[in-house]
Amino acid sequence: MLLRITLLLAASLLLAGCHTIAGFGKDVRSAGQAIERAAQ
């Protein structure tokens, strides 16, 4: 559970730091992949 919270916080920081639509898409994809790896 703590790992998921940490990943969500990291994803939120990445999303807050992106400045373009392309960057947003890359950040969302990266966050999704990180969550998938944590779930396995």
PDB file of N, CA and C in Angstrom:
ATOM      1  N   MET A   1       0.833  -1.195   0.000  1.00  0.00           N
ATOM      2  CA  MET A   1       0.000   0.000   0.000  1.00  0.00           C
ATOM      3  C   MET A   1       0.872   1.251   0.000  1.00  0.00           C
ATOM      4  N   LEU A   2       1.928   1.240   0.794  1.00  0.00           N
ATOM      5  CA  LEU A   2       2.834   2.388   0.845  1.00  0.00           C
ATOM      6  C   LEU A   2       3.502   2.616  -0.503  1.00  0.00           C
ATOM      7  N   LEU A   3       3.830   1.515  -1.203  1.00  0.00           N
ATOM      8  CA  LEU A   3       4.445   1.641  -2.526  1.00  0.00           C
ATOM      9  C   LEU A   3       3.498   2.335  -3.501  1.00  0.00           C
ATOM     10  N   ARG A   4       2.238   1.970  -3.462  1.00  0.00           N
ATOM     11  CA  ARG A   4       1.257   2.601  -4.357  1.00  0.00           C
ATOM     12  C   ARG A   4       1.122   4.088  -4.062  1.00  0.00           C
ATOM     13  N   ILE A   5       1.091   4.435  -2.797  1.00  0.00           N
ATOM     14  CA  ILE A   5       0.984   5.845  -2.417  1.00  0.00           C
ATOM     15  C   ILE A   5       2.201   6.616  -2.907  1.00  0.00           C
ATOM     16  N   THR A   6       3.382   6.018  -2.746  1.00  0.00           N
ATOM     17  CA  THR A   6       4.610   6.658  -3.207  1.00  0.00           C
ATOM     18  C   THR A   6       4.581   6.859  -4.715  1.00  0.00           C
ATOM     19  N   LEU A   7       4.140   5.839  -5.446  1.00  0.00           N
ATOM     20  CA  LEU A   7       4.070   5.952  -6.903  1.00  0.00           C
ATOM     21  C   LEU A   7       3.062   7.014  -7.334  1.00  0.00           C
ATOM     22  N   LEU A   8       1.942   7.069  -6.662  1.00  0.00           N
ATOM     23  CA  LEU A   8       0.937   8.077  -7.004  1.00  0.00           C
ATOM     24  C   LEU A   8       1.458   9.488  -6.734  1.00  0.00           C
ATOM     25  N   LEU A   9       2.171   9.656  -5.630  1.00  0.00           N
ATOM     26  CA  LEU A   9       2.755  10.963  -5.341  1.00  0.00           C
ATOM     27  C   LEU A   9       3.796  11.341  -6.386  1.00  0.00           C
ATOM     28  N   ALA A  10       4.627  10.380  -6.776  1.00  0.00           N
ATOM     29  CA  ALA A  10       5.640  10.640  -7.797  1.00  0.00           C
ATOM     30  C   ALA A  10       4.971  11.002  -9.123  1.00  0.00           C
ATOM     31  N   ALA A  11       3.924  10.285  -9.475  1.00  0.00           N
ATOM     32  CA  ALA A  11       3.208  10.570 -10.717  1.00  0.00           C
ATOM     33  C   ALA A  11       2.584  11.967 -10.669  1.00  0.00           C
ATOM     34  N   SER A  12       2.061  12.339  -9.525  1.00  0.00           N
ATOM     35  CA  SER A  12       1.467  13.668  -9.384  1.00  0.00           C
ATOM     36  C   SER A  12       2.515  14.759  -9.583  1.00  0.00           C
ATOM     37  N   LEU A  13       3.700  14.540  -9.023  1.00  0.00           N
ATOM     38  CA  LEU A  13       4.767  15.521  -9.195  1.00  0.00           C
ATOM     39  C   LEU A  13       5.195  15.616 -10.654  1.00  0.00           C
ATOM     40  N   LEU A  14       5.267  14.472 -11.326  1.00  0.00           N
ATOM     41  CA  LEU A  14       5.637  14.488 -12.745  1.00  0.00           C
ATOM     42  C   LEU A  14       4.587  15.237 -13.561  1.00  0.00           C
ATOM     43  N   LEU A  15       3.337  14.970 -13.278  1.00  0.00           N
ATOM     44  CA  LEU A  15       2.266  15.630 -14.018  1.00  0.00           C
ATOM     45  C   LEU A  15       2.260  17.133 -13.758  1.00  0.00           C
ATOM     46  N   ALA A  16       2.554  17.508 -12.529  1.00  0.00           N
ATOM     47  CA  ALA A  16       2.573  18.926 -12.192  1.00  0.00           C
ATOM     48  C   ALA A  16       3.746  19.625 -12.871  1.00  0.00           C
ATOM     49  N   GLY A  17       4.806  18.883 -13.177  1.00  0.00           N
ATOM     50  CA  GLY A  17       5.997  19.476 -13.765  1.00  0.00           C
ATOM     51  C   GLY A  17       6.004  19.517 -15.284  1.00  0.00           C
ATOM     52  N   CYS A  18       5.060  18.904 -15.943  1.00  0.00           N
ATOM     53  CA  CYS A  18       5.104  18.892 -17.402  1.00  0.00           C
ATOM     54  C   CYS A  18       4.499  20.179 -17.960  1.00  0.00           C
ATOM     55  N   HIS A  19       5.052  20.629 -19.079  1.00  0.00           N
ATOM     56  CA  HIS A  19       4.652  21.926 -19.618  1.00  0.00           C
ATOM     57  C   HIS A  19       3.987  21.842 -20.982  1.00  0.00           C
ATOM     58  N   THR A  20       3.996  20.667 -21.595  1.00  0.00           N
ATOM     59  CA  THR A  20       3.398  20.537 -22.927  1.00  0.00           C
ATOM     60  C   THR A  20       2.447  19.345 -22.953  1.00  0.00           C
ATOM     61  N   ILE A  21       1.618  19.294 -23.965  1.00  0.00           N
ATOM     62  CA  ILE A  21       0.705  18.159 -24.132  1.00  0.00           C
ATOM     63  C   ILE A  21       1.501  16.887 -24.381  1.00  0.00           C
ATOM     64  N   ALA A  22       2.563  16.968 -25.186  1.00  0.00           N
ATOM     65  CA  ALA A  22       3.404  15.797 -25.452  1.00  0.00           C
ATOM     66  C   ALA A  22       4.046  15.310 -24.157  1.00  0.00           C
ATOM     67  N   GLY A  23       4.529  16.223 -23.354  1.00  0.00           N
ATOM     68  CA  GLY A  23       5.131  15.856 -22.072  1.00  0.00           C
ATOM     69  C   GLY A  23       4.107  15.215 -21.155  1.00  0.00           C
ATOM     70  N   PHE A  24       2.884  15.721 -21.180  1.00  0.00           N
ATOM     71  CA  PHE A  24       1.799  15.163 -20.376  1.00  0.00           C
ATOM     72  C   PHE A  24       1.555  13.706 -20.757  1.00  0.00           C
ATOM     73  N   GLY A  25       1.490  13.436 -22.047  1.00  0.00           N
ATOM     74  CA  GLY A  25       1.264  12.067 -22.522  1.00  0.00           C
ATOM     75  C   GLY A  25       2.371  11.127 -22.092  1.00  0.00           C
ATOM     76  N   LYS A  26       3.603  11.578 -22.198  1.00  0.00           N
ATOM     77  CA  LYS A  26       4.738  10.744 -21.795  1.00  0.00           C
ATOM     78  C   LYS A  26       4.703  10.477 -20.295  1.00  0.00           C
ATOM     79  N   ASP A  27       4.371  11.498 -19.517  1.00  0.00           N
ATOM     80  CA  ASP A  27       4.307  11.327 -18.068  1.00  0.00           C
ATOM     81  C   ASP A  27       3.203  10.357 -17.675  1.00  0.00           C
ATOM     82  N   VAL A  28       2.057  10.456 -18.326  1.00  0.00           N
ATOM     83  CA  VAL A  28       0.946   9.554 -18.017  1.00  0.00           C
ATOM     84  C   VAL A  28       1.338   8.124 -18.353  1.00  0.00           C
ATOM     85  N   ARG A  29       1.986   7.941 -19.506  1.00  0.00           N
ATOM     86  CA  ARG A  29       2.414   6.597 -19.902  1.00  0.00           C
ATOM     87  C   ARG A  29       3.430   6.038 -18.901  1.00  0.00           C
ATOM     88  N   SER A  30       4.383   6.855 -18.495  1.00  0.00           N
ATOM     89  CA  SER A  30       5.392   6.422 -17.524  1.00  0.00           C
ATOM     90  C   SER A  30       4.752   6.050 -16.192  1.00  0.00           C
ATOM     91  N   ALA A  31       3.822   6.866 -15.745  1.00  0.00           N
ATOM     92  CA  ALA A  31       3.142   6.580 -14.479  1.00  0.00           C
ATOM     93  C   ALA A  31       2.346   5.285 -14.577  1.00  0.00           C
ATOM     94  N   GLY A  32       1.676   5.073 -15.696  1.00  0.00           N
ATOM     95  CA  GLY A  32       0.902   3.848 -15.889  1.00  0.00           C
ATOM     96  C   GLY A  32       1.792   2.613 -15.880  1.00  0.00           C
ATOM     97  N   GLN A  33       2.951   2.716 -16.523  1.00  0.00           N
ATOM     98  CA  GLN A  33       3.871   1.596 -16.548  1.00  0.00           C
ATOM     99  C   GLN A  33       4.421   1.314 -15.156  1.00  0.00           C
ATOM    100  N   ALA A  34       4.708   2.354 -14.402  1.00  0.00           N
ATOM    101  CA  ALA A  34       5.213   2.161 -13.044  1.00  0.00           C
ATOM    102  C   ALA A  34       4.176   1.485 -12.166  1.00  0.00           C
ATOM    103  N   ILE A  35       2.930   1.867 -12.318  1.00  0.00           N
ATOM    104  CA  ILE A  35       1.859   1.252 -11.535  1.00  0.00           C
ATOM    105  C   ILE A  35       1.679  -0.217 -11.929  1.00  0.00           C
ATOM    106  N   GLU A  36       1.788  -0.509 -13.231  1.00  0.00           N
ATOM    107  CA  GLU A  36       1.678  -1.895 -13.672  1.00  0.00           C
ATOM    108  C   GLU A  36       2.805  -2.746 -13.095  1.00  0.00           C
ATOM    109  N   ARG A  37       4.029  -2.207 -13.100  1.00  0.00           N
ATOM    110  CA  ARG A  37       5.162  -2.960 -12.544  1.00  0.00           C
ATOM    111  C   ARG A  37       4.958  -3.201 -11.045  1.00  0.00           C
ATOM    112  N   ALA A  38       4.441  -2.219 -10.345  1.00  0.00           N
ATOM    113  CA  ALA A  38       4.224  -2.364  -8.895  1.00  0.00           C
ATOM    114  C   ALA A  38       3.128  -3.398  -8.621  1.00  0.00           C
ATOM    115  N   ALA A  39       2.163  -3.501  -9.504  1.00  0.00           N
ATOM    116  CA  ALA A  39       1.064  -4.428  -9.296  1.00  0.00           C
ATOM    117  C   ALA A  39       1.463  -5.884  -9.540  1.00  0.00           C
ATOM    118  N   GLN A  40       2.542  -6.092 -10.282  1.00  0.00           N
ATOM    119  CA  GLN A  40       2.959  -7.463 -10.612  1.00  0.00           C
ATOM    120  C   GLN A  40       3.713  -8.131  -9.539  1.00  0.00           C
TER     121      GLN A  40
END
